[in-house]
Amino acid sequence: YVGSQVVARLLSEGITVHAPVRHPESRESLKHLNDMAGRTPGKIRFFKADLLAPGTYDEAMAGCERVIHTASPFILKVKEPQKDLVDPALKGTRNVLGSVNRTSSVKRVVLTSSVAAIIGDARECLDYPEGMATEEHWNTTSSLHHQPYSYSKTVAEREAWSICRAQDRWDLVVINPSLVIGPGLTPNATSESFNLVRQFGNGRMKQGAPDFAIGVVDVREVAEAHFRAAFTPETSGRHIISAENTDFVTLAGYLRKEFGNAYPFPKKTLPKWLVWLAAPAAGFTRRMVRLNVGYPWKVDHAKSVHSLGIRYRPAEESIVALFRQMIGSGTL
């Protein structure tokens, strides 16, 4: 989802992209990338690699100056958090950066992290100046058993900074997006974002939506942030990439405004006690509900505007475009 948009942005500039994939022989799954390359001045080459197999990125990385590491699972409901989330995020980061350390041509690494590495639970925003998190904050509350996805992003990013500090040849720039929405370059792209937006229209929330405050950002701005992070020499550090601080009911309202009553969009906010009661059946812990539902969630994206020059499109435009694509592809 994000990676394809990043590749498209690179190809549009005439850049040669070395793309590590699990199955380079799979023509169908790579068709949209090859089609993009055919329409742009850039070139793309595919290399076989496995996120958890040490050394398999060496061949793809040879001769490259920039490495953009986007690969990490975005899954909220898992049976084995260590295996399904933490290992791919942490070991994958070690694997990719191990290849970076062995590749003398690499000058900069751009890592896709998340605002989940900044905020663990919305309740924490109450303790920040003006109730808003910045790049200076770190998630210190998530664990393998509480918010394991957020924990996986946190430990992976911390490991990346640790590996970077141990050498002085390449530098690291980190992108910390909020919930990524907007149209994908292929309707078959996978992301937890799709599952959430799908629930707005498939009846799962027809009785109402939980009072979850979140940040959202268009996938096209996320790709632009990666591109600028890779090629803006003076930029450094972490970058919150988030267009708006919003919530579930507001996002559903944008969809209802565009599509009317064609879909059972939620119209009201569910009481917290009801969300707390139903949490286990919905696949969430009651601790997660207690520390997130009903609290403001806010991040400051000022650095991305000033350092990377990102201009954000409205969340309404992004979520409508994604929902319309899901209707057209039959994935709703």
mmCIF file of C-alpha atoms in Angstrom:
data_model
loop_
_atom_site.group_PDB
_atom_site.id
_atom_site.type_symbol
_atom_site.label_atom_id
_atom_site.label_comp_id
_atom_site.label_asym_id
_atom_site.label_seq_id
_atom_site.Cartn_x
_atom_site.Cartn_y
_atom_site.Cartn_z
ATOM 1 C CA TYR A 1 0.000 0.000 0.000
ATOM 2 C CA VAL A 2 2.597 2.563 1.099
ATOM 3 C CA GLY A 3 5.521 0.884 -0.653
ATOM 4 C CA SER A 4 3.836 0.961 -4.061
ATOM 5 C CA GLN A 5 3.169 4.682 -3.769
ATOM 6 C CA VAL A 6 6.785 5.286 -2.744
ATOM 7 C CA VAL A 7 7.996 3.321 -5.779
ATOM 8 C CA ALA A 8 5.665 5.296 -8.040
ATOM 9 C CA ARG A 9 7.062 8.573 -6.710
ATOM 10 C CA LEU A 10 10.648 7.436 -7.261
ATOM 11 C CA LEU A 11 9.944 6.192 -10.788
ATOM 12 C CA SER A 12 8.294 9.498 -11.682
ATOM 13 C CA GLU A 13 11.651 11.192 -11.046
ATOM 14 C CA GLY A 14 13.552 8.834 -13.352
ATOM 15 C CA ILE A 15 15.168 6.944 -10.484
ATOM 16 C CA THR A 16 16.166 3.282 -10.759
ATOM 17 C CA VAL A 17 14.466 1.287 -8.001
ATOM 18 C CA HIS A 18 15.774 -2.030 -6.705
ATOM 19 C CA ALA A 19 12.717 -3.722 -5.224
ATOM 20 C CA PRO A 20 13.218 -6.703 -2.886
ATOM 21 C CA VAL A 21 10.143 -8.985 -2.988
ATOM 22 C CA ARG A 22 9.331 -12.468 -1.761
ATOM 23 C CA HIS A 23 8.422 -13.820 -5.192
ATOM 24 C CA PRO A 24 10.062 -11.929 -8.081
ATOM 25 C CA GLU A 25 8.776 -14.596 -10.479
ATOM 26 C CA SER A 26 5.129 -13.701 -9.697
ATOM 27 C CA ARG A 27 4.140 -11.604 -12.690
ATOM 28 C CA GLU A 28 0.590 -10.964 -11.542
ATOM 29 C CA SER A 29 1.436 -9.542 -8.104
ATOM 30 C CA LEU A 30 4.097 -7.272 -9.614
ATOM 31 C CA LYS A 31 2.086 -6.217 -12.655
ATOM 32 C CA HIS A 32 1.044 -2.822 -11.238
ATOM 33 C CA LEU A 33 4.690 -1.977 -10.496
ATOM 34 C CA ASN A 34 5.860 -3.009 -13.954
ATOM 35 C CA ASP A 35 3.013 -1.035 -15.509
ATOM 36 C CA MET A 36 4.081 2.035 -13.536
ATOM 37 C CA ALA A 37 7.662 1.668 -14.708
ATOM 38 C CA GLY A 38 6.410 1.479 -18.279
ATOM 39 C CA ARG A 39 4.672 4.849 -17.904
ATOM 40 C CA THR A 40 7.494 6.713 -16.172
ATOM 41 C CA PRO A 41 11.128 7.621 -16.889
ATOM 42 C CA GLY A 42 12.385 5.430 -14.039
ATOM 43 C CA LYS A 43 13.342 1.773 -14.025
ATOM 44 C CA ILE A 44 12.568 -1.057 -11.603
ATOM 45 C CA ARG A 45 14.423 -4.283 -10.922
ATOM 46 C CA PHE A 46 13.145 -7.049 -8.663
ATOM 47 C CA PHE A 47 15.251 -9.104 -6.279
ATOM 48 C CA LYS A 48 14.285 -12.079 -4.162
ATOM 49 C CA ALA A 49 14.491 -11.343 -0.434
ATOM 50 C CA ASP A 50 13.011 -12.509 2.842
ATOM 51 C CA LEU A 51 12.528 -10.055 5.699
ATOM 52 C CA LEU A 52 13.615 -12.665 8.263
ATOM 53 C CA ALA A 53 16.482 -14.225 6.287
ATOM 54 C CA PRO A 54 19.804 -12.466 7.053
ATOM 55 C CA GLY A 55 21.810 -11.349 4.044
ATOM 56 C CA THR A 56 19.031 -11.643 1.469
ATOM 57 C CA TYR A 57 18.938 -7.870 0.916
ATOM 58 C CA ASP A 58 22.626 -7.618 0.014
ATOM 59 C CA GLU A 59 22.154 -8.231 -3.698
ATOM 60 C CA ALA A 60 19.289 -5.761 -4.060
ATOM 61 C CA MET A 61 21.158 -3.078 -2.144
ATOM 62 C CA ALA A 62 24.427 -3.290 -4.070
ATOM 63 C CA GLY A 63 25.262 0.054 -5.660
ATOM 64 C CA CYS A 64 22.329 1.930 -4.082
ATOM 65 C CA GLU A 65 22.715 5.268 -2.285
ATOM 66 C CA ARG A 66 19.293 5.400 -0.626
ATOM 67 C CA VAL A 67 17.461 2.630 1.224
ATOM 68 C CA ILE A 68 13.763 3.064 2.045
ATOM 69 C CA HIS A 69 12.605 0.372 4.473
ATOM 70 C CA THR A 70 8.797 0.179 4.524
ATOM 71 C CA ALA A 71 8.295 -3.513 5.266
ATOM 72 C CA SER A 72 6.557 -4.193 8.592
ATOM 73 C CA PRO A 73 3.172 -5.805 9.272
ATOM 74 C CA PHE A 74 0.187 -3.582 10.136
ATOM 75 C CA ILE A 75 -2.143 -6.045 11.877
ATOM 76 C CA LEU A 76 -4.109 -5.283 15.035
ATOM 77 C CA LYS A 77 -5.618 -8.687 15.825
ATOM 78 C CA VAL A 78 -3.037 -11.476 16.124
ATOM 79 C CA LYS A 79 -2.760 -14.756 17.978
ATOM 80 C CA GLU A 80 1.010 -14.668 18.473
ATOM 81 C CA PRO A 81 2.235 -11.058 18.829
ATOM 82 C CA GLN A 82 5.904 -12.031 19.047
ATOM 83 C CA LYS A 83 5.831 -14.118 15.879
ATOM 84 C CA ASP A 84 3.318 -12.081 13.879
ATOM 85 C CA LEU A 85 4.368 -8.539 14.813
ATOM 86 C CA VAL A 86 7.548 -8.128 16.830
ATOM 87 C CA ASP A 87 9.797 -10.573 14.961
ATOM 88 C CA PRO A 88 9.068 -9.183 11.473
ATOM 89 C CA ALA A 89 9.435 -5.590 12.691
ATOM 90 C CA LEU A 90 12.524 -6.013 14.874
ATOM 91 C CA LYS A 91 14.396 -8.788 13.073
ATOM 92 C CA GLY A 92 13.446 -7.307 9.712
ATOM 93 C CA THR A 93 14.965 -3.976 10.705
ATOM 94 C CA ARG A 94 18.144 -5.677 11.895
ATOM 95 C CA ASN A 95 18.306 -7.638 8.663
ATOM 96 C CA VAL A 96 17.888 -4.632 6.371
ATOM 97 C CA LEU A 97 20.289 -2.446 8.340
ATOM 98 C CA GLY A 98 22.794 -5.307 8.462
ATOM 99 C CA SER A 99 22.835 -5.188 4.681
ATOM 100 C CA VAL A 100 23.183 -1.402 4.835
ATOM 101 C CA ASN A 101 26.280 -1.778 7.011
ATOM 102 C CA ARG A 102 27.766 -4.154 4.440
ATOM 103 C CA THR A 103 26.948 -1.889 1.462
ATOM 104 C CA SER A 104 29.453 0.942 1.172
ATOM 105 C CA SER A 105 27.420 2.893 -1.394
ATOM 106 C CA VAL A 106 24.502 3.593 0.987
ATOM 107 C CA LYS A 107 24.423 7.163 2.333
ATOM 108 C CA ARG A 108 20.937 7.437 3.829
ATOM 109 C CA VAL A 109 18.228 5.147 5.191
ATOM 110 C CA VAL A 110 14.570 6.179 5.437
ATOM 111 C CA LEU A 111 12.603 4.021 7.868
ATOM 112 C CA THR A 112 8.814 3.753 7.970
ATOM 113 C CA SER A 113 7.907 3.795 11.632
ATOM 114 C CA SER A 114 4.570 5.022 13.033
ATOM 115 C CA VAL A 115 2.985 7.466 15.424
ATOM 116 C CA ALA A 116 2.429 4.267 17.419
ATOM 117 C CA ALA A 117 6.111 4.576 18.371
ATOM 118 C CA ILE A 118 5.302 8.029 19.766
ATOM 119 C CA ILE A 119 1.945 7.489 21.513
ATOM 120 C CA GLY A 120 0.984 4.206 23.169
ATOM 121 C CA ASP A 121 -2.499 5.159 24.443
ATOM 122 C CA ALA A 122 -4.527 8.311 23.824
ATOM 123 C CA ARG A 123 -4.673 8.912 27.580
ATOM 124 C CA GLU A 124 -0.986 9.896 27.421
ATOM 125 C CA CYS A 125 -1.769 13.043 25.419
ATOM 126 C CA LEU A 126 -3.224 14.600 28.575
ATOM 127 C CA ASP A 127 0.314 14.685 30.007
ATOM 128 C CA TYR A 128 1.908 16.451 27.022
ATOM 129 C CA PRO A 129 2.234 20.238 26.627
ATOM 130 C CA GLU A 130 -1.013 21.511 25.074
ATOM 131 C CA GLY A 131 -2.166 17.879 24.978
ATOM 132 C CA MET A 132 -0.187 17.213 21.814
ATOM 133 C CA ALA A 133 2.617 14.738 21.054
ATOM 134 C CA THR A 134 5.714 15.693 19.059
ATOM 135 C CA GLU A 135 8.718 13.829 17.671
ATOM 136 C CA GLU A 136 10.370 14.235 21.083
ATOM 137 C CA HIS A 137 7.954 11.758 22.668
ATOM 138 C CA TRP A 138 8.326 7.988 22.761
ATOM 139 C CA ASN A 139 5.806 5.240 23.449
ATOM 140 C CA THR A 140 6.836 3.785 26.823
ATOM 141 C CA THR A 141 3.608 1.981 27.768
ATOM 142 C CA SER A 142 2.983 -0.617 25.057
ATOM 143 C CA SER A 143 4.156 -4.196 25.518
ATOM 144 C CA LEU A 144 3.817 -7.637 24.020
ATOM 145 C CA HIS A 145 0.500 -7.995 25.853
ATOM 146 C CA HIS A 146 -0.844 -4.430 25.633
ATOM 147 C CA GLN A 147 -0.973 -2.751 22.237
ATOM 148 C CA PRO A 148 1.512 -5.232 20.675
ATOM 149 C CA TYR A 149 1.424 -3.545 17.259
ATOM 150 C CA SER A 150 2.500 -0.260 18.835
ATOM 151 C CA TYR A 151 5.144 -2.131 20.801
ATOM 152 C CA SER A 152 6.535 -3.711 17.611
ATOM 153 C CA LYS A 153 6.892 -0.319 15.920
ATOM 154 C CA THR A 154 8.564 1.152 19.003
ATOM 155 C CA VAL A 155 11.192 -1.540 19.481
ATOM 156 C CA ALA A 156 11.954 -1.637 15.752
ATOM 157 C CA GLU A 157 12.514 2.113 15.540
ATOM 158 C CA ARG A 158 14.620 2.175 18.707
ATOM 159 C CA GLU A 159 16.758 -0.617 17.266
ATOM 160 C CA ALA A 160 17.210 1.327 14.027
ATOM 161 C CA TRP A 161 18.486 4.366 15.922
ATOM 162 C CA SER A 162 20.806 2.171 17.970
ATOM 163 C CA ILE A 163 22.297 0.576 14.849
ATOM 164 C CA CYS A 164 22.659 3.988 13.196
ATOM 165 C CA ARG A 165 24.501 5.467 16.171
ATOM 166 C CA ALA A 166 27.046 2.635 16.075
ATOM 167 C CA GLN A 167 28.475 3.844 12.746
ATOM 168 C CA ASP A 168 29.147 7.126 10.910
ATOM 169 C CA ARG A 169 28.856 6.365 7.174
ATOM 170 C CA TRP A 170 25.071 6.594 6.669
ATOM 171 C CA ASP A 171 22.363 8.643 8.329
ATOM 172 C CA LEU A 172 18.813 7.739 9.313
ATOM 173 C CA VAL A 173 15.577 9.660 8.729
ATOM 174 C CA VAL A 174 12.345 8.271 10.166
ATOM 175 C CA ILE A 175 8.773 8.721 8.923
ATOM 176 C CA ASN A 176 6.058 8.348 11.596
ATOM 177 C CA PRO A 177 2.647 8.254 9.848
ATOM 178 C CA SER A 178 -0.722 8.143 11.564
ATOM 179 C CA LEU A 179 -3.517 5.953 10.112
ATOM 180 C CA VAL A 180 -2.865 5.856 6.359
ATOM 181 C CA ILE A 181 -5.906 6.203 4.113
ATOM 182 C CA GLY A 182 -6.511 7.240 0.507
ATOM 183 C CA PRO A 183 -6.552 5.263 -2.745
ATOM 184 C CA GLY A 184 -4.059 2.481 -3.339
ATOM 185 C CA LEU A 185 -2.314 1.845 -6.652
ATOM 186 C CA THR A 186 -3.840 -1.622 -6.710
ATOM 187 C CA PRO A 187 -7.229 -2.661 -5.282
ATOM 188 C CA ASN A 188 -5.548 -5.788 -3.907
ATOM 189 C CA ALA A 189 -3.303 -3.868 -1.523
ATOM 190 C CA THR A 190 -3.508 -4.954 2.104
ATOM 191 C CA SER A 191 -3.572 -2.737 5.169
ATOM 192 C CA GLU A 192 -5.428 -2.625 8.467
ATOM 193 C CA SER A 193 -6.627 0.778 7.252
ATOM 194 C CA PHE A 194 -8.866 -0.958 4.726
ATOM 195 C CA ASN A 195 -10.415 -3.144 7.421
ATOM 196 C CA LEU A 196 -11.315 -0.098 9.504
ATOM 197 C CA VAL A 197 -12.806 1.917 6.638
ATOM 198 C CA ARG A 198 -14.682 -1.186 5.452
ATOM 199 C CA GLN A 199 -16.396 -1.421 8.836
ATOM 200 C CA PHE A 200 -17.775 2.091 8.417
ATOM 201 C CA GLY A 201 -19.838 0.877 5.467
ATOM 202 C CA ASN A 202 -20.494 -2.841 5.936
ATOM 203 C CA GLY A 203 -22.837 -2.570 8.890
ATOM 204 C CA ARG A 204 -20.391 -3.470 11.664
ATOM 205 C CA MET A 205 -20.838 0.012 13.135
ATOM 206 C CA LYS A 206 -24.425 0.733 12.131
ATOM 207 C CA GLN A 207 -25.469 1.104 15.781
ATOM 208 C CA GLY A 208 -22.694 3.628 16.377
ATOM 209 C CA ALA A 209 -18.925 4.005 16.533
ATOM 210 C CA PRO A 210 -16.606 3.978 19.547
ATOM 211 C CA ASP A 211 -15.294 7.373 20.630
ATOM 212 C CA PHE A 212 -11.817 6.712 19.218
ATOM 213 C CA ALA A 213 -9.761 9.789 18.408
ATOM 214 C CA ILE A 214 -7.106 9.143 15.753
ATOM 215 C CA GLY A 215 -4.883 10.864 13.241
ATOM 216 C CA VAL A 216 -5.191 10.158 9.518
ATOM 217 C CA VAL A 217 -3.049 10.928 6.484
ATOM 218 C CA ASP A 218 -3.311 10.278 2.755
ATOM 219 C CA VAL A 219 -1.038 7.556 1.399
ATOM 220 C CA ARG A 220 0.151 9.956 -1.295
ATOM 221 C CA GLU A 221 1.480 12.391 1.309
ATOM 222 C CA VAL A 222 3.167 9.489 3.095
ATOM 223 C CA ALA A 223 4.929 8.555 -0.152
ATOM 224 C CA GLU A 224 5.948 12.171 -0.740
ATOM 225 C CA ALA A 225 7.365 12.341 2.782
ATOM 226 C CA HIS A 226 9.518 9.264 2.117
ATOM 227 C CA PHE A 227 10.759 10.730 -1.152
ATOM 228 C CA ARG A 228 11.677 14.075 0.393
ATOM 229 C CA ALA A 229 13.261 12.412 3.423
ATOM 230 C CA ALA A 230 15.485 10.430 1.068
ATOM 231 C CA PHE A 231 16.615 13.392 -1.038
ATOM 232 C CA THR A 232 16.558 16.442 1.267
ATOM 233 C CA PRO A 233 20.133 16.564 2.597
ATOM 234 C CA GLU A 234 19.477 18.857 5.548
ATOM 235 C CA THR A 235 16.564 16.904 7.046
ATOM 236 C CA SER A 236 17.157 14.608 10.002
ATOM 237 C CA GLY A 237 15.451 12.737 12.812
ATOM 238 C CA ARG A 238 11.814 11.711 13.135
ATOM 239 C CA HIS A 239 8.846 13.192 11.269
ATOM 240 C CA ILE A 240 5.187 12.910 12.276
ATOM 241 C CA ILE A 241 3.178 12.569 9.051
ATOM 242 C CA SER A 242 -0.476 13.204 9.868
ATOM 243 C CA ALA A 243 -2.996 15.439 8.131
ATOM 244 C CA GLU A 244 -5.672 15.791 10.800
ATOM 245 C CA ASN A 245 -6.513 14.840 14.355
ATOM 246 C CA THR A 246 -10.008 13.392 14.010
ATOM 247 C CA ASP A 247 -12.244 10.533 15.214
ATOM 248 C CA PHE A 248 -14.356 7.639 13.936
ATOM 249 C CA VAL A 249 -17.713 9.463 13.868
ATOM 250 C CA THR A 250 -16.261 12.445 12.000
ATOM 251 C CA LEU A 251 -14.716 10.170 9.354
ATOM 252 C CA ALA A 252 -18.001 8.296 8.975
ATOM 253 C CA GLY A 253 -19.727 11.648 8.588
ATOM 254 C CA TYR A 254 -17.545 12.469 5.601
ATOM 255 C CA LEU A 255 -18.648 9.227 3.956
ATOM 256 C CA ARG A 256 -22.319 9.822 4.752
ATOM 257 C CA LYS A 257 -22.061 13.311 3.259
ATOM 258 C CA GLU A 258 -20.718 11.845 -0.009
ATOM 259 C CA PHE A 259 -22.693 8.599 -0.288
ATOM 260 C CA GLY A 260 -25.846 9.419 1.657
ATOM 261 C CA ASN A 261 -27.794 6.459 3.026
ATOM 262 C CA ALA A 262 -26.480 3.988 0.467
ATOM 263 C CA TYR A 263 -24.430 2.378 3.251
ATOM 264 C CA PRO A 264 -25.121 1.951 6.993
ATOM 265 C CA PHE A 265 -22.575 4.495 8.188
ATOM 266 C CA PRO A 266 -22.493 5.094 11.959
ATOM 267 C CA LYS A 267 -24.275 8.275 12.985
ATOM 268 C CA LYS A 268 -23.638 8.384 16.722
ATOM 269 C CA THR A 269 -20.968 7.709 19.309
ATOM 270 C CA LEU A 270 -21.403 4.623 21.472
ATOM 271 C CA PRO A 271 -21.167 5.079 25.244
ATOM 272 C CA LYS A 272 -17.834 4.012 26.674
ATOM 273 C CA TRP A 273 -19.388 1.505 29.089
ATOM 274 C CA LEU A 274 -20.937 -0.351 26.158
ATOM 275 C CA VAL A 275 -17.669 -0.409 24.199
ATOM 276 C CA TRP A 276 -15.885 -1.645 27.341
ATOM 277 C CA LEU A 277 -18.457 -4.409 27.811
ATOM 278 C CA ALA A 278 -18.271 -5.587 24.192
ATOM 279 C CA ALA A 279 -14.490 -5.252 23.821
ATOM 280 C CA PRO A 280 -13.523 -8.960 24.112
ATOM 281 C CA ALA A 281 -16.101 -9.967 21.494
ATOM 282 C CA ALA A 282 -14.695 -7.318 19.147
ATOM 283 C CA GLY A 283 -11.128 -8.537 19.637
ATOM 284 C CA PHE A 284 -9.940 -5.705 21.909
ATOM 285 C CA THR A 285 -8.887 -5.719 25.534
ATOM 286 C CA ARG A 286 -10.798 -3.721 28.110
ATOM 287 C CA ARG A 287 -7.543 -2.062 29.141
ATOM 288 C CA MET A 288 -7.181 -0.734 25.614
ATOM 289 C CA VAL A 289 -10.717 0.662 25.748
ATOM 290 C CA ARG A 290 -10.138 2.190 29.179
ATOM 291 C CA LEU A 291 -6.991 4.065 28.091
ATOM 292 C CA ASN A 292 -8.141 5.174 24.637
ATOM 293 C CA VAL A 293 -11.889 5.593 24.247
ATOM 294 C CA GLY A 294 -13.073 9.080 25.123
ATOM 295 C CA TYR A 295 -9.619 10.666 25.276
ATOM 296 C CA PRO A 296 -8.260 13.242 22.815
ATOM 297 C CA TRP A 297 -5.491 12.028 20.510
ATOM 298 C CA LYS A 298 -3.356 14.788 19.059
ATOM 299 C CA VAL A 299 -0.011 15.026 17.276
ATOM 300 C CA ASP A 300 1.860 18.032 15.936
ATOM 301 C CA HIS A 301 2.850 17.736 12.253
ATOM 302 C CA ALA A 302 4.677 21.079 12.118
ATOM 303 C CA LYS A 303 8.098 19.531 11.536
ATOM 304 C CA SER A 304 6.912 17.693 8.413
ATOM 305 C CA VAL A 305 5.588 20.968 7.009
ATOM 306 C CA HIS A 306 8.719 22.973 7.742
ATOM 307 C CA SER A 307 11.422 20.349 7.196
ATOM 308 C CA LEU A 308 9.933 18.322 4.336
ATOM 309 C CA GLY A 309 7.523 20.856 2.848
ATOM 310 C CA ILE A 310 4.554 18.479 3.063
ATOM 311 C CA ARG A 311 1.176 19.969 2.171
ATOM 312 C CA TYR A 312 -1.702 17.863 3.429
ATOM 313 C CA ARG A 313 -4.963 17.314 1.585
ATOM 314 C CA PRO A 314 -8.170 17.169 3.684
ATOM 315 C CA ALA A 315 -9.006 13.870 5.406
ATOM 316 C CA GLU A 316 -12.461 14.038 3.821
ATOM 317 C CA GLU A 317 -10.960 13.831 0.334
ATOM 318 C CA SER A 318 -8.739 10.895 1.324
ATOM 319 C CA ILE A 319 -11.356 8.710 2.971
ATOM 320 C CA VAL A 320 -13.923 9.314 0.226
ATOM 321 C CA ALA A 321 -11.363 8.353 -2.434
ATOM 322 C CA LEU A 322 -10.467 5.147 -0.580
ATOM 323 C CA PHE A 323 -14.115 4.179 -0.026
ATOM 324 C CA ARG A 324 -14.944 4.854 -3.668
ATOM 325 C CA GLN A 325 -12.045 2.638 -4.741
ATOM 326 C CA MET A 326 -13.263 -0.135 -2.439
ATOM 327 C CA ILE A 327 -16.741 0.087 -3.992
ATOM 328 C CA GLY A 328 -15.311 -0.066 -7.514
ATOM 329 C CA SER A 329 -13.067 -3.050 -6.762
ATOM 330 C CA GLY A 330 -15.749 -5.010 -4.923
ATOM 331 C CA THR A 331 -13.637 -5.207 -1.759
ATOM 332 C CA LEU A 332 -16.172 -3.444 0.442
#
